[in-house]
PDB file of C-alpha atoms in Angstrom:
ATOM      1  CA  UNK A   1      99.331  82.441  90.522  1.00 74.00           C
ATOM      2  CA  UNK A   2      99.091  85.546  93.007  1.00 86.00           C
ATOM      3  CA  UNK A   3      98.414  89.190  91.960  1.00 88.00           C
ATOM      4  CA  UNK A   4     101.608  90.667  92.458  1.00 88.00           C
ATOM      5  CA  UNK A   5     101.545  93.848  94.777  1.00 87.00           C
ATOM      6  CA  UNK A   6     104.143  96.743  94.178  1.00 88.00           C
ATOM      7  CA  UNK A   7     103.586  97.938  97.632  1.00 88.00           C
ATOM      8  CA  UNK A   8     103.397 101.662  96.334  1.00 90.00           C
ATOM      9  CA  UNK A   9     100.322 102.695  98.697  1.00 91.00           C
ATOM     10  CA  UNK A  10      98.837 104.125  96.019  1.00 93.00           C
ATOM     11  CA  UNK A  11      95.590 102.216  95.984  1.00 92.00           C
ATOM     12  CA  UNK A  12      95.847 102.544  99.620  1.00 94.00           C
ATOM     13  CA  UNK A  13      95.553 106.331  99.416  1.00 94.00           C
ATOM     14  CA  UNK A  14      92.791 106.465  96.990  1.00 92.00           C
ATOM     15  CA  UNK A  15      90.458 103.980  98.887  1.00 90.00           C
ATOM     16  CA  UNK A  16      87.815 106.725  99.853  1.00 89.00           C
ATOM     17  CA  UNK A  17      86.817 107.067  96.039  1.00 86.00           C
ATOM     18  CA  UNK A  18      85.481 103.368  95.703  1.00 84.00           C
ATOM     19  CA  UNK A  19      82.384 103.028  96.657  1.00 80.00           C
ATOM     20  CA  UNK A  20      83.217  99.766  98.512  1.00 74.00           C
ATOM     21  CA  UNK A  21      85.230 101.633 101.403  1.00 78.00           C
ATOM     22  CA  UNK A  22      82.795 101.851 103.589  1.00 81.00           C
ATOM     23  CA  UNK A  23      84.611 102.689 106.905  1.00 88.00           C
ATOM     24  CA  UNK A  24      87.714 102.626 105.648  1.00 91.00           C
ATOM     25  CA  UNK A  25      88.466 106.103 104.170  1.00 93.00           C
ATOM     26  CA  UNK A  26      89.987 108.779 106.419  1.00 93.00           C
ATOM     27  CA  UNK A  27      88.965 112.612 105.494  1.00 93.00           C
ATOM     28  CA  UNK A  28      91.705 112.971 103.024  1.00 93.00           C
ATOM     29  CA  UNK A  29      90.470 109.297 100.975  1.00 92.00           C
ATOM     30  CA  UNK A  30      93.286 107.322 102.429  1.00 94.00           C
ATOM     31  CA  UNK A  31      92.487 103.790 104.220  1.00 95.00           C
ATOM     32  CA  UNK A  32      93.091 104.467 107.775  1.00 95.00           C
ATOM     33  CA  UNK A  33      95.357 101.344 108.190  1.00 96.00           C
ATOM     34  CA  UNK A  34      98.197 102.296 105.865  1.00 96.00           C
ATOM     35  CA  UNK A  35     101.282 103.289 107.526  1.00 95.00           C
ATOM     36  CA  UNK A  36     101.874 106.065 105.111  1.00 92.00           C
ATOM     37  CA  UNK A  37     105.976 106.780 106.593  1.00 93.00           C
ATOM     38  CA  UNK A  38     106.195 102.272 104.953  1.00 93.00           C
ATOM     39  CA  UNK A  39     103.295 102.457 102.297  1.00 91.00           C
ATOM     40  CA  UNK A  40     102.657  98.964 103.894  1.00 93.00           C
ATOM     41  CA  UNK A  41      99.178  97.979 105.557  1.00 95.00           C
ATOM     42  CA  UNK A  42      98.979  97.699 109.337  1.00 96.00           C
ATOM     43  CA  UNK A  43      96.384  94.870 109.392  1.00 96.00           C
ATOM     44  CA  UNK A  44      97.375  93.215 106.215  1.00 93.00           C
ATOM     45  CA  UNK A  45      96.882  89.757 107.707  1.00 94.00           C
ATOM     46  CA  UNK A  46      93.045  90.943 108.668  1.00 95.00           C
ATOM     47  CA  UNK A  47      92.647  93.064 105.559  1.00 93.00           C
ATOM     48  CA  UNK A  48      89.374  93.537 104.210  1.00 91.00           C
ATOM     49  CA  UNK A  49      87.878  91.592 101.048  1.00 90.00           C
ATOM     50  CA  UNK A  50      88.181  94.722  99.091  1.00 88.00           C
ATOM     51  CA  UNK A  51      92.130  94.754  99.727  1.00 91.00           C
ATOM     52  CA  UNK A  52      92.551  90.844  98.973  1.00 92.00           C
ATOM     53  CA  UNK A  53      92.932  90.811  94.942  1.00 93.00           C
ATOM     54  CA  UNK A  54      92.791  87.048  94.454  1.00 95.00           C
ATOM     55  CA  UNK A  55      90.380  86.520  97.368  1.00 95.00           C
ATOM     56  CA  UNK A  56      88.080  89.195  95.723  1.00 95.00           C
ATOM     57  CA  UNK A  57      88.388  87.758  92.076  1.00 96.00           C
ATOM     58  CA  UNK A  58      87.190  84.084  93.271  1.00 96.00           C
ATOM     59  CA  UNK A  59      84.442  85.644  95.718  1.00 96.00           C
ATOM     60  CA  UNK A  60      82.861  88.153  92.769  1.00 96.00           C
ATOM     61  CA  UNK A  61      84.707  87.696  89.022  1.00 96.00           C
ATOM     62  CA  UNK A  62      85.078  84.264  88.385  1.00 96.00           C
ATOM     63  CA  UNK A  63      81.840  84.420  85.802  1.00 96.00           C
ATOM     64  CA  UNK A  64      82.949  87.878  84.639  1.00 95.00           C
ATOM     65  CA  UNK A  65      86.437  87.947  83.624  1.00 95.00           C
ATOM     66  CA  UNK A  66      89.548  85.309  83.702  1.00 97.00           C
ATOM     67  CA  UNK A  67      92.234  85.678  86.189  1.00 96.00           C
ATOM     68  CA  UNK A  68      94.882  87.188  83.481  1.00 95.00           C
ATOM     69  CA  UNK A  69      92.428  89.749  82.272  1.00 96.00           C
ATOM     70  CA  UNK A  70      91.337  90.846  85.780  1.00 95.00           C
ATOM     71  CA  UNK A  71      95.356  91.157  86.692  1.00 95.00           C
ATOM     72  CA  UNK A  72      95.740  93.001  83.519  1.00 94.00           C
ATOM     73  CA  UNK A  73      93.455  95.649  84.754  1.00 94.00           C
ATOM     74  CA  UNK A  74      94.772  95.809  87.881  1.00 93.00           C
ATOM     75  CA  UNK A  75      98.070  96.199  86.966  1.00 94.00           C
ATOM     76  CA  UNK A  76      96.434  99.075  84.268  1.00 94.00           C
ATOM     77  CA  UNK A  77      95.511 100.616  87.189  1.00 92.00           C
ATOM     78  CA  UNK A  78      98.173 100.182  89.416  1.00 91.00           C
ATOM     79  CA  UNK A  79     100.448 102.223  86.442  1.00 93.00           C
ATOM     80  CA  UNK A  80      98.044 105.063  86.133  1.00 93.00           C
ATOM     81  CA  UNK A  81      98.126 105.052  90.466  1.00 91.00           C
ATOM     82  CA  UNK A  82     101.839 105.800  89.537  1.00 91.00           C
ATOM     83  CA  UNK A  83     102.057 108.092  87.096  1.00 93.00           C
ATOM     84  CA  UNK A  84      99.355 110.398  89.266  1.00 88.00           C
ATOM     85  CA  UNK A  85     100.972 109.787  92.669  1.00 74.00           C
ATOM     86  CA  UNK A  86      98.852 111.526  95.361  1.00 77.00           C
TER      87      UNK A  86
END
């Protein structure tokens, strides 16, 4: 089972408000690889842990949460991205 991306960009463009973004965050919050004309990412193959939903579950949640309520979440969140479009 994968997470299932919608390929929206709108996590993409609100990665400057986590406080995991480190370097990634351009002035106006969005990650500086995301071809904003595609919503897609331009290093997706190289993307960082924080951009890798599954990889990030089995690296951090695994104790926490289960897979299904993690995706649940995410998908929560990925709605409410959405709705608010930036």
């Amino acid at each position: 089972m994968m997470f299932e991306c919608e390929r929206c960009g709108q996590c993409c463009r609100r990665v400057g408000r986590t406080i995991l973004a480190g370097e990634l965050a351009l002035p106006d919050g969005s990650c500086r690889h995301l071809d904003k004309a595609t919503n897609l990412c331009r290093i997706y193959a190289e993307r960082p842990m924080i951009c890798r939903v599954d990889d990030f579950y089995d690296a951090y949640l695994t104790t926490t949460l289960s897979r299904e309520e993690f995706y649940r979440e995410n998908k929560e969140i990925c709605r409410r991205f959405q709705s608010e479009k930036i």
